[in-house]
PDB file of C-alpha atoms in Angstrom:
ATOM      1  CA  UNK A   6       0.000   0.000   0.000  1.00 55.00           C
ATOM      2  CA  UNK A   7       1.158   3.504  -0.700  1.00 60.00           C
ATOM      3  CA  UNK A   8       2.504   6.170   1.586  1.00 68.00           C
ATOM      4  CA  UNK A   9      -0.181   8.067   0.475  1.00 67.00           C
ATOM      5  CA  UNK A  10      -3.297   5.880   1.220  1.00 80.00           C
ATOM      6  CA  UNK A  11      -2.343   5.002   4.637  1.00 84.00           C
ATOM      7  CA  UNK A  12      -4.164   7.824   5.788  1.00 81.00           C
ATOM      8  CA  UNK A  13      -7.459   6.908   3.841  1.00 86.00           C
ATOM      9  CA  UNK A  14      -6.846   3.059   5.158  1.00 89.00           C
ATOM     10  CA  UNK A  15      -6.595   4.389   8.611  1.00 89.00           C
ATOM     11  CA  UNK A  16      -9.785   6.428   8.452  1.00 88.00           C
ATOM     12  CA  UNK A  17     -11.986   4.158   6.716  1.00 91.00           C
ATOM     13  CA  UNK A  18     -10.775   1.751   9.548  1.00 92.00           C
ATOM     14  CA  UNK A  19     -11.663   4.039  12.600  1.00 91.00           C
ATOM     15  CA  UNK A  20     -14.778   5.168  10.719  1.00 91.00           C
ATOM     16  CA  UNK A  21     -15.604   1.288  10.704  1.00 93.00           C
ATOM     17  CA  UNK A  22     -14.819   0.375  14.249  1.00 93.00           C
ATOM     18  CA  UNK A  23     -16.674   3.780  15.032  1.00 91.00           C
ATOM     19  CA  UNK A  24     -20.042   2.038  13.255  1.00 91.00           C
ATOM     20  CA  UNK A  25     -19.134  -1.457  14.422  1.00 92.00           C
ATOM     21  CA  UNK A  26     -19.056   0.487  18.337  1.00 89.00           C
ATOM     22  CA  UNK A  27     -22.706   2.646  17.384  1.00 88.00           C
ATOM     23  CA  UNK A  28     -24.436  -0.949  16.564  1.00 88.00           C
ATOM     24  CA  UNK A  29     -23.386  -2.669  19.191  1.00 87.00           C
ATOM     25  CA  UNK A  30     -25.484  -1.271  21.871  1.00 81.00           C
ATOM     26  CA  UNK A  31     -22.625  -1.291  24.381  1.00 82.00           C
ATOM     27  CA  UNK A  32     -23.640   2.467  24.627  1.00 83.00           C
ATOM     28  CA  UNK A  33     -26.505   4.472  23.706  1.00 86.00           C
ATOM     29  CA  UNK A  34     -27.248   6.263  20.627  1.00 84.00           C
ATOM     30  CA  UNK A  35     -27.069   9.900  22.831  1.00 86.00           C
ATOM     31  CA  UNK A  36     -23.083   8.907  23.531  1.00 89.00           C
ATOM     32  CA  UNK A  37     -21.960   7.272  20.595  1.00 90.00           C
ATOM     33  CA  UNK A  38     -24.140   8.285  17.709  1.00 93.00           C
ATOM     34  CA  UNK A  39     -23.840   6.300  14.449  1.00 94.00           C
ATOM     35  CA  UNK A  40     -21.490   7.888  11.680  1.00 94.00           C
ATOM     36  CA  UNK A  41     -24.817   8.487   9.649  1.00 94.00           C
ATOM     37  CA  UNK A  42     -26.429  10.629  12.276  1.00 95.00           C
ATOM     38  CA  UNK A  43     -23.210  12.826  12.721  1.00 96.00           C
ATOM     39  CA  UNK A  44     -23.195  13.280   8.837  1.00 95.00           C
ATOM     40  CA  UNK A  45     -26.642  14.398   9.160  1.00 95.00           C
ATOM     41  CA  UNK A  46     -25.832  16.820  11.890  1.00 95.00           C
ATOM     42  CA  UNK A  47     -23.114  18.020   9.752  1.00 96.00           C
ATOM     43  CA  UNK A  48     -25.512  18.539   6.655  1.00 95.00           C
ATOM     44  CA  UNK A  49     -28.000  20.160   9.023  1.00 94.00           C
ATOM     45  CA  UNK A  50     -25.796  22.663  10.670  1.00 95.00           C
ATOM     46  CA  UNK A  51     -23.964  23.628   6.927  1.00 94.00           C
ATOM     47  CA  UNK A  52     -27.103  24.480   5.223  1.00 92.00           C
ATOM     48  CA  UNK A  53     -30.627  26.129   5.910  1.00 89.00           C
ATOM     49  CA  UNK A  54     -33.245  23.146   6.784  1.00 81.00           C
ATOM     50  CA  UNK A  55     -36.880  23.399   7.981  1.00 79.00           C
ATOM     51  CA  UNK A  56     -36.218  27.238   7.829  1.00 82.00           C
ATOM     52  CA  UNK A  57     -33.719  26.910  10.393  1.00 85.00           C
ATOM     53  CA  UNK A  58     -29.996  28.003   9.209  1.00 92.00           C
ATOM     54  CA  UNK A  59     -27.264  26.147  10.234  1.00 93.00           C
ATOM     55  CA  UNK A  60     -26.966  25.602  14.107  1.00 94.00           C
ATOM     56  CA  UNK A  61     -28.672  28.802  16.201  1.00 90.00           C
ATOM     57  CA  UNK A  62     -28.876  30.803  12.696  1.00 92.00           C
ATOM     58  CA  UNK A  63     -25.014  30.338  11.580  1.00 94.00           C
ATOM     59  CA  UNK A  64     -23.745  28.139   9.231  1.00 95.00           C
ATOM     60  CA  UNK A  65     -21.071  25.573   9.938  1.00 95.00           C
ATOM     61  CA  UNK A  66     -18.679  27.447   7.892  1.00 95.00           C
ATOM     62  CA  UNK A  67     -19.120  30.590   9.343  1.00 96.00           C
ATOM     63  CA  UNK A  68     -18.861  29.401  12.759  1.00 95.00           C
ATOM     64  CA  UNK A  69     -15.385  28.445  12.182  1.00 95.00           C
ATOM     65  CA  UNK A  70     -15.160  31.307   9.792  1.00 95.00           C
ATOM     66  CA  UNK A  71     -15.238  33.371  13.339  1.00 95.00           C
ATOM     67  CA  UNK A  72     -13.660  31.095  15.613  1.00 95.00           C
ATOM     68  CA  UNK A  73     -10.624  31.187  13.450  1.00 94.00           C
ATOM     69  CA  UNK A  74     -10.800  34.871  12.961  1.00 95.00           C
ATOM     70  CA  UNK A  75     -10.414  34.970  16.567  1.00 95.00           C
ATOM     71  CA  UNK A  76      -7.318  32.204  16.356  1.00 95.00           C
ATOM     72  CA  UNK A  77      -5.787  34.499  13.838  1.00 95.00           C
ATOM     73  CA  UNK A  78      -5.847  37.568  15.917  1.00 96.00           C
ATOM     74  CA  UNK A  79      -5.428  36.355  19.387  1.00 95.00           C
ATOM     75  CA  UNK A  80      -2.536  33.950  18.578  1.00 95.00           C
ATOM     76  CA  UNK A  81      -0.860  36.727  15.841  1.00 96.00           C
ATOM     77  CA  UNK A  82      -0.437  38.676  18.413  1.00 97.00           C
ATOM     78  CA  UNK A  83       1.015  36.024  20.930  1.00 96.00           C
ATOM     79  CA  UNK A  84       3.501  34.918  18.610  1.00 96.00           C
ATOM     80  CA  UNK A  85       4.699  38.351  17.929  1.00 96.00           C
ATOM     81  CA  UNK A  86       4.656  39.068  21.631  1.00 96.00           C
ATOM     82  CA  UNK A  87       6.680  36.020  21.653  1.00 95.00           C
ATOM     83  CA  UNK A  88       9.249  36.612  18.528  1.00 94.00           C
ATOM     84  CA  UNK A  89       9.845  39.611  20.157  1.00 94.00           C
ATOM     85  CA  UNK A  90      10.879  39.006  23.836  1.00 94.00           C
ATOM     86  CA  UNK A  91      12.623  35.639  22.584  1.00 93.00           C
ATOM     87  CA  UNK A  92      14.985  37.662  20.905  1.00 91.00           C
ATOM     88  CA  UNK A  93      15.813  40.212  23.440  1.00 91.00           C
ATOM     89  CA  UNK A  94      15.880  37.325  26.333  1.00 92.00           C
ATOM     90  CA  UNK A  95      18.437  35.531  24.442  1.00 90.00           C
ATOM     91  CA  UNK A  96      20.410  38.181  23.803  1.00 87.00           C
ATOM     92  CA  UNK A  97      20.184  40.137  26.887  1.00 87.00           C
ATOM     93  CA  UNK A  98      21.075  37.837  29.840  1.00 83.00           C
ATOM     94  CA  UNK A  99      19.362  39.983  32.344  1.00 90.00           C
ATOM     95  CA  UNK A 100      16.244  39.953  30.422  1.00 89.00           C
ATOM     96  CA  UNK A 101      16.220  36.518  30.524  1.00 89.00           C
ATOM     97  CA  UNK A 102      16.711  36.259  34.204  1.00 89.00           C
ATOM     98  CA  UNK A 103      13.597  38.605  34.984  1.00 91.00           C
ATOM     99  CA  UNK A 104      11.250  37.286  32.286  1.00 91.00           C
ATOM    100  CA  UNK A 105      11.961  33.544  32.252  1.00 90.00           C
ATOM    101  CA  UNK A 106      10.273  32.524  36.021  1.00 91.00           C
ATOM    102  CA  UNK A 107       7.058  34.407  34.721  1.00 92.00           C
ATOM    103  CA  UNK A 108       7.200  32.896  31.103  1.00 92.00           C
ATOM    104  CA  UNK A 109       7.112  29.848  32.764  1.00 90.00           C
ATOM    105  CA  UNK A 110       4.612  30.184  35.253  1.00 91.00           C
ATOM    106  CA  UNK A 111       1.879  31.027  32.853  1.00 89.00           C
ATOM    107  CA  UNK A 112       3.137  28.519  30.422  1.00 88.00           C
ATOM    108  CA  UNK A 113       2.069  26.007  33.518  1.00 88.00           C
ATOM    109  CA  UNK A 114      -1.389  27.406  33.789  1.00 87.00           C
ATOM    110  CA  UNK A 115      -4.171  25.826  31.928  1.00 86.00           C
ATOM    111  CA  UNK A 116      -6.078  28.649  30.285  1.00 82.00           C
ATOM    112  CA  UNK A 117      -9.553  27.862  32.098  1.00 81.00           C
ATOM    113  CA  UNK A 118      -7.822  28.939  35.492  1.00 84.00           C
ATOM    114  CA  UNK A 119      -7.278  32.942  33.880  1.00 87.00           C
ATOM    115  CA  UNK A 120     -10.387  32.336  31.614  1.00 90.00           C
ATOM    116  CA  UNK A 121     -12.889  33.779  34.227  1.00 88.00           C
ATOM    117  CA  UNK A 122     -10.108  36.506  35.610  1.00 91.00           C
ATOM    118  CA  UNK A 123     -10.328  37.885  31.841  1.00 92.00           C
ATOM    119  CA  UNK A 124     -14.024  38.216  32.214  1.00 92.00           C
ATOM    120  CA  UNK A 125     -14.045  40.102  34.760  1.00 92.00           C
ATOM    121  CA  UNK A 126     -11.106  42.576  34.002  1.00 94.00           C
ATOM    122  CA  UNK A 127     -12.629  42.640  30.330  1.00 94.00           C
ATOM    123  CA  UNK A 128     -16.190  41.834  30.202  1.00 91.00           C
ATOM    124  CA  UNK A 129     -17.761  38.784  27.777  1.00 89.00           C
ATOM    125  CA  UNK A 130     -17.254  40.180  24.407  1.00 91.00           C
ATOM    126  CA  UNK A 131     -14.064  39.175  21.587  1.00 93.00           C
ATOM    127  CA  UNK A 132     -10.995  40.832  24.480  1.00 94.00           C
ATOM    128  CA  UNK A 133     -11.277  37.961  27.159  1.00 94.00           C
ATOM    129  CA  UNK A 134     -11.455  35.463  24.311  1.00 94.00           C
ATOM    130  CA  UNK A 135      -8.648  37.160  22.300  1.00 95.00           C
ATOM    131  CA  UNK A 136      -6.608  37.773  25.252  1.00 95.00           C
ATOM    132  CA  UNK A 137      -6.795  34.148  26.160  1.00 94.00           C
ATOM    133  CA  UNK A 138      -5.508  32.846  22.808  1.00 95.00           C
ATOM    134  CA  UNK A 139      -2.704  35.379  22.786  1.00 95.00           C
ATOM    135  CA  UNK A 140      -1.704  34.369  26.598  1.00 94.00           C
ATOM    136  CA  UNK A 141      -1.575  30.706  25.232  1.00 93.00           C
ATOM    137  CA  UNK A 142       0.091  31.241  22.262  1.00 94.00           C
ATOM    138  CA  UNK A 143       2.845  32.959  23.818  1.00 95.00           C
ATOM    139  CA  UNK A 144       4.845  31.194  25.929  1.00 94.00           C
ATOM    140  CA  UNK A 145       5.921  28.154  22.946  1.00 94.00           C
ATOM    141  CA  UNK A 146       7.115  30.812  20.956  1.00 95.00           C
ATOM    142  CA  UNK A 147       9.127  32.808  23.575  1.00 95.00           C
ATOM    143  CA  UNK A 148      10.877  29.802  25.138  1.00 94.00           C
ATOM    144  CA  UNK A 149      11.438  28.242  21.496  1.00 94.00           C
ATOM    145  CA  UNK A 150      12.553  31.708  20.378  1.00 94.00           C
ATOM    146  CA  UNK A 151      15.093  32.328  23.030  1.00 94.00           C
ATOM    147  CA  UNK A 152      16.585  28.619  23.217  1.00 92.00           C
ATOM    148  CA  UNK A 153      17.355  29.194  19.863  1.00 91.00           C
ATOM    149  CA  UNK A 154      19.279  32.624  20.188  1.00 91.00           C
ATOM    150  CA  UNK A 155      21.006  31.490  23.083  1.00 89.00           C
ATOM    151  CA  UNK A 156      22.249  28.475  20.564  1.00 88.00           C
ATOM    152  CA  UNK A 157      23.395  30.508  17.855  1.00 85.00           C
ATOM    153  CA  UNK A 158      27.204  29.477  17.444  1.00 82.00           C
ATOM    154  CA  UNK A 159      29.483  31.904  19.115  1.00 81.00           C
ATOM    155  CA  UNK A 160      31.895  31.775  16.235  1.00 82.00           C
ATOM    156  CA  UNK A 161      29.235  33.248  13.859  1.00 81.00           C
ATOM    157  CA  UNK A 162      28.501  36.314  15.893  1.00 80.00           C
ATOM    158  CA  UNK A 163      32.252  36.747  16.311  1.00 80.00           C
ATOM    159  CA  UNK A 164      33.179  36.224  12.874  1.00 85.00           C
ATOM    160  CA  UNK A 165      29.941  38.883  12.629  1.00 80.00           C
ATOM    161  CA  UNK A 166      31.902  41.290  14.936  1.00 81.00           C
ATOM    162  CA  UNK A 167      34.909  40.701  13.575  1.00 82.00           C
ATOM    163  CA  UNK A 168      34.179  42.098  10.185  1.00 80.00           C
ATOM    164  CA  UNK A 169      32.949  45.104  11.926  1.00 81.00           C
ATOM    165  CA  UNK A 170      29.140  44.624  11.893  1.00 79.00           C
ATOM    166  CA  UNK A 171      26.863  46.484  14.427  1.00 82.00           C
ATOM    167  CA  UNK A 172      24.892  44.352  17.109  1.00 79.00           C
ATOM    168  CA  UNK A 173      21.544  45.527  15.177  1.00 81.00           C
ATOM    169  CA  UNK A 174      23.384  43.707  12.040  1.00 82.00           C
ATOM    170  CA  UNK A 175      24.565  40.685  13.951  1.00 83.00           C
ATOM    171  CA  UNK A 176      20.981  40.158  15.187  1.00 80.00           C
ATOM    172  CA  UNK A 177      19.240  40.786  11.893  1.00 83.00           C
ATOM    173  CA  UNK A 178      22.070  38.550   9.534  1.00 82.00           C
ATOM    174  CA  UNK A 179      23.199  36.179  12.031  1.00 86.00           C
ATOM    175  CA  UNK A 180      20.954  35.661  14.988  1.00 87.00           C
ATOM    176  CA  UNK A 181      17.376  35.754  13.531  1.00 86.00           C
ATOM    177  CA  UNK A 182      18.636  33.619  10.582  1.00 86.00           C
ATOM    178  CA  UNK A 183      20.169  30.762  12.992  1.00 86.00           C
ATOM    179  CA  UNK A 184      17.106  30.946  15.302  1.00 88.00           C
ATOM    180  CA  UNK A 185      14.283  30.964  12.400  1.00 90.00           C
ATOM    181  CA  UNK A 186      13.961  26.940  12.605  1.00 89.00           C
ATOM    182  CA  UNK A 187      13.070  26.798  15.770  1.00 91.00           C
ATOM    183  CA  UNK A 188      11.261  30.350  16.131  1.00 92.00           C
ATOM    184  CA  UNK A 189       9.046  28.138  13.347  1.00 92.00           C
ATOM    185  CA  UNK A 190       8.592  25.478  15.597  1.00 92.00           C
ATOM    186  CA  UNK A 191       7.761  27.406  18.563  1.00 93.00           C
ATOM    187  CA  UNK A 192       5.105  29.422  16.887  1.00 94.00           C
ATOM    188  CA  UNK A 193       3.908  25.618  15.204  1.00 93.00           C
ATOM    189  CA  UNK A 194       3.165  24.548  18.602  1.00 93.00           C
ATOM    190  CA  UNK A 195       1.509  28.544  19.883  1.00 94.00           C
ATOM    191  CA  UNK A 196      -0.993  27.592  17.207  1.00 93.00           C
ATOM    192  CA  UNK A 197      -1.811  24.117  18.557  1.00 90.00           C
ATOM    193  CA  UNK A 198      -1.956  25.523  21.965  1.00 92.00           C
ATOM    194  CA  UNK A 199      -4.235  28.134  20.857  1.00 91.00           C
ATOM    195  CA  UNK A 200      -6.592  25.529  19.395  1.00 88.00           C
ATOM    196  CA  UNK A 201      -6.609  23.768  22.415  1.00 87.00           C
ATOM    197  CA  UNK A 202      -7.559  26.602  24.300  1.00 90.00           C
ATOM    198  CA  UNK A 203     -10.216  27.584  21.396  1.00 88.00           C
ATOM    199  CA  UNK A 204     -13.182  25.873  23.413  1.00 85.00           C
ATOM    200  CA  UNK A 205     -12.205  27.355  26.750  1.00 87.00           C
ATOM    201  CA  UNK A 206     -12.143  30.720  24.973  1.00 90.00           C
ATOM    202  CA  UNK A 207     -15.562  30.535  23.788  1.00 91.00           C
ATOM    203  CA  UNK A 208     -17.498  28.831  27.277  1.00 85.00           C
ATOM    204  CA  UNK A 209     -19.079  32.469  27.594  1.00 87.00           C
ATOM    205  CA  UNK A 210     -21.107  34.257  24.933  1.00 88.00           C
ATOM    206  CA  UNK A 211     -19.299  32.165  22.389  1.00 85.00           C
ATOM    207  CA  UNK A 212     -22.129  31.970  19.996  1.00 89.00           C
ATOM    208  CA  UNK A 213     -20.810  32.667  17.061  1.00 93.00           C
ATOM    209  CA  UNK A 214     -18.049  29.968  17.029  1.00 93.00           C
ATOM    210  CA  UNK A 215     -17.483  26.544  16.587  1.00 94.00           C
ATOM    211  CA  UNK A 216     -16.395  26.253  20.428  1.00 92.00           C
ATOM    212  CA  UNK A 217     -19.345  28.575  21.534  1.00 93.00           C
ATOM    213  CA  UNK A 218     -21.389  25.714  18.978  1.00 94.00           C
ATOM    214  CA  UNK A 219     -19.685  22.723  20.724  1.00 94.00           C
ATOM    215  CA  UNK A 220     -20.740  23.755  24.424  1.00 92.00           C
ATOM    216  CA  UNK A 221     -23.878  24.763  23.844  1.00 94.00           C
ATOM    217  CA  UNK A 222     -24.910  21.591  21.489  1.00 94.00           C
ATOM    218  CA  UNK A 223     -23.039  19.605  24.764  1.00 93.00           C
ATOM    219  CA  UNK A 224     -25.813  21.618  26.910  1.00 92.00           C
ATOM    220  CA  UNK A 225     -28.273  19.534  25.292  1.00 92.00           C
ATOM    221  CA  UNK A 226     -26.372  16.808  24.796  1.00 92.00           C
ATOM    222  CA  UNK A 227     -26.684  17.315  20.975  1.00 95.00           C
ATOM    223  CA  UNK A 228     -24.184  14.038  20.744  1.00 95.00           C
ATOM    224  CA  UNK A 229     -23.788  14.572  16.651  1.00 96.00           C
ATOM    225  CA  UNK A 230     -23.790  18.683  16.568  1.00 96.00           C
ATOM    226  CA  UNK A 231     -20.346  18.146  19.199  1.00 95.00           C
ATOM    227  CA  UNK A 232     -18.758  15.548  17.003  1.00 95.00           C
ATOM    228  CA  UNK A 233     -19.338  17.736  14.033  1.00 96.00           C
ATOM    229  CA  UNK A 234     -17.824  20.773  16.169  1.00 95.00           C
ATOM    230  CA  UNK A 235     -14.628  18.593  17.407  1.00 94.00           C
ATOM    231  CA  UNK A 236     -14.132  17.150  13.455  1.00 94.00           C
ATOM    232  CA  UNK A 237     -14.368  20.373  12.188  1.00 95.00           C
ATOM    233  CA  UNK A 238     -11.630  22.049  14.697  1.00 93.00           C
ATOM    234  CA  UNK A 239      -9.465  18.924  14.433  1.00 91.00           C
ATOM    235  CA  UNK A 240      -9.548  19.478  10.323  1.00 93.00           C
ATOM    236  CA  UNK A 241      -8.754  22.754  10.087  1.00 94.00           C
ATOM    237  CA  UNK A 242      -5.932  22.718  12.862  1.00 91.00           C
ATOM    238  CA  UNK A 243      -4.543  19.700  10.272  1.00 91.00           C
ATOM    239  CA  UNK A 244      -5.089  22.081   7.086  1.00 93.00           C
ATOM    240  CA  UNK A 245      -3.428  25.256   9.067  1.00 92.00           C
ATOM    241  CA  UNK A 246      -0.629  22.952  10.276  1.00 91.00           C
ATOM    242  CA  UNK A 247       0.063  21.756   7.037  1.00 92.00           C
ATOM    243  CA  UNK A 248       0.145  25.119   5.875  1.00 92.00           C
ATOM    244  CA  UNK A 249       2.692  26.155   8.308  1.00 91.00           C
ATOM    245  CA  UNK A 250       5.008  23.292   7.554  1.00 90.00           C
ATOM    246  CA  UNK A 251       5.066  24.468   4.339  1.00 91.00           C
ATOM    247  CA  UNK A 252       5.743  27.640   5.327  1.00 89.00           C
ATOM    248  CA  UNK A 253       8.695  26.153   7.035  1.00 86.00           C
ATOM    249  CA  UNK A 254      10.198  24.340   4.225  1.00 87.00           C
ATOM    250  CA  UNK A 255       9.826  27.248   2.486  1.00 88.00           C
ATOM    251  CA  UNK A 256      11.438  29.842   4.837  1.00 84.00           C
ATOM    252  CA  UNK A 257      14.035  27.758   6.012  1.00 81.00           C
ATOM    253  CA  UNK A 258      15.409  25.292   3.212  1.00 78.00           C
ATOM    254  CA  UNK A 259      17.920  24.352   4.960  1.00 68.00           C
ATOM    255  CA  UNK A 260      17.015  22.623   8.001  1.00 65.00           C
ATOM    256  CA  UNK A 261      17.590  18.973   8.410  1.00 57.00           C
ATOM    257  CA  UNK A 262      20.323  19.306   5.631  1.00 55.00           C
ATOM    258  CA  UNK A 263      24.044  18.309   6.215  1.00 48.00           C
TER     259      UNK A 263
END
């Protein structure tokens, strides 16, 4: 079998097992609904049926039309946050010293234990739920960023130096170029963490949004509407993800290259 139908084996094999699981009555039809019924839900909440559009008047589409709107902004401006003080903590040792602990800290903290501080400091409209994404996303890329800076061969920057270039040079033709693989992967995992953190974000007035969809179909435990909600975020964090890998290959040619 070919690389490249593995991953159509594979799913026509969990979507099997899935069915084989529905008919068994092991469980009941409200916690494991039949693939049918999900593609039913799907077909429901992506077009207008009975006079009813989509799922609570949106469209499938645009539901995660918003929700990754909101990705976009609140992790964009994470992983800049992130680019940014990578950079100077690798380069400024003191920097490091202050910033690090806290970097940590809220890298530790799962986003529903800040979720309901946000609220309150910002009210239930897009800034908690932006906020939150950004605070996710920007912890990968600061630690990523500055382990890579701080791994930048000496010899380069001193070869840099050497030739007479100024520190803004040495930063902008040595540093950033050495520490662009992993500044990729750092900001390849912010937008991961973001998704994970995309349902959390929504729990309040998330309506539009496929997270805001997802908790309030789980409210009346609207089985085929959540498994429709969950496909569609896991499918678009594969197409994005893809998207940045190219991005990668493209950026940095290089890597993995003797």
């Amino acid at each position: 079998m070919g690389r490249g139908l593995l991953p159509v084996a594979s799913l026509a094999l969990f979507v099997g097992l899935w069915q084989a699981l529905a008919v068994s009555g092991a469980w009941s039809e409200t916690l494991v609904p039949p693939p049918a019924k999900v593609w039913d839900a799907f077909v429901d909440v992506s077009t207008t049926h009975g006079g009813v559009r989509g799922y609570n008047g949106t469209t499938l589409i645009e539901h995660l039309g918003i929700s990754l709107r909101r990705i976009a902004l609140g992790a964009g401006i994470g992983i800049a946050a992130g680019v940014v003080f990578g950079l100077l903590m690798g380069t400024v040792g003191r920097l490091r010293s202050l910033f690090e602990p806290w970097i940590t800290f809220l890298r530790t903290l799962p986003p529903l234990a800040y979720f309901s501080l946000l609220i309150i400091w910002l009210g239930i409209n897009e800034e908690p739920k932006v906020t939150l994404l950004a605070v996710a996303a920007f912890p990968p890329v600061a630690v990523s960023t500055t382990a890579a800076v701080t791994a930048v061969p000496t010899s380069l920057v001193e070869a840099a130096r050497a030739l007479g270039a100024p520190r803004w040079a040495v930063i902008r033709d040595v540093v950033v170029p050495s520490a662009l693989p992993e500044t990729l992967t750092g900001i390849r995992l912010a937008v991961g963490v973001a998704y994970s953190s995309l349902v959390a974000a929504e729990l309040v007035n998330g309506l539009p949004g496929i997270g805001g969809m997802v908790k309030d179909a789980a409210n009346y435990n609207n089985t085929p509407v959540v498994l429709v909600g969950i496909i569609a975020i896991g499918v678009s964090g594969l197409v994005i993800d893809g998207l940045l890998v190219r991005l990668e290959r493209v950026a940095v040619p290089w890597r993995g290259r003797d």
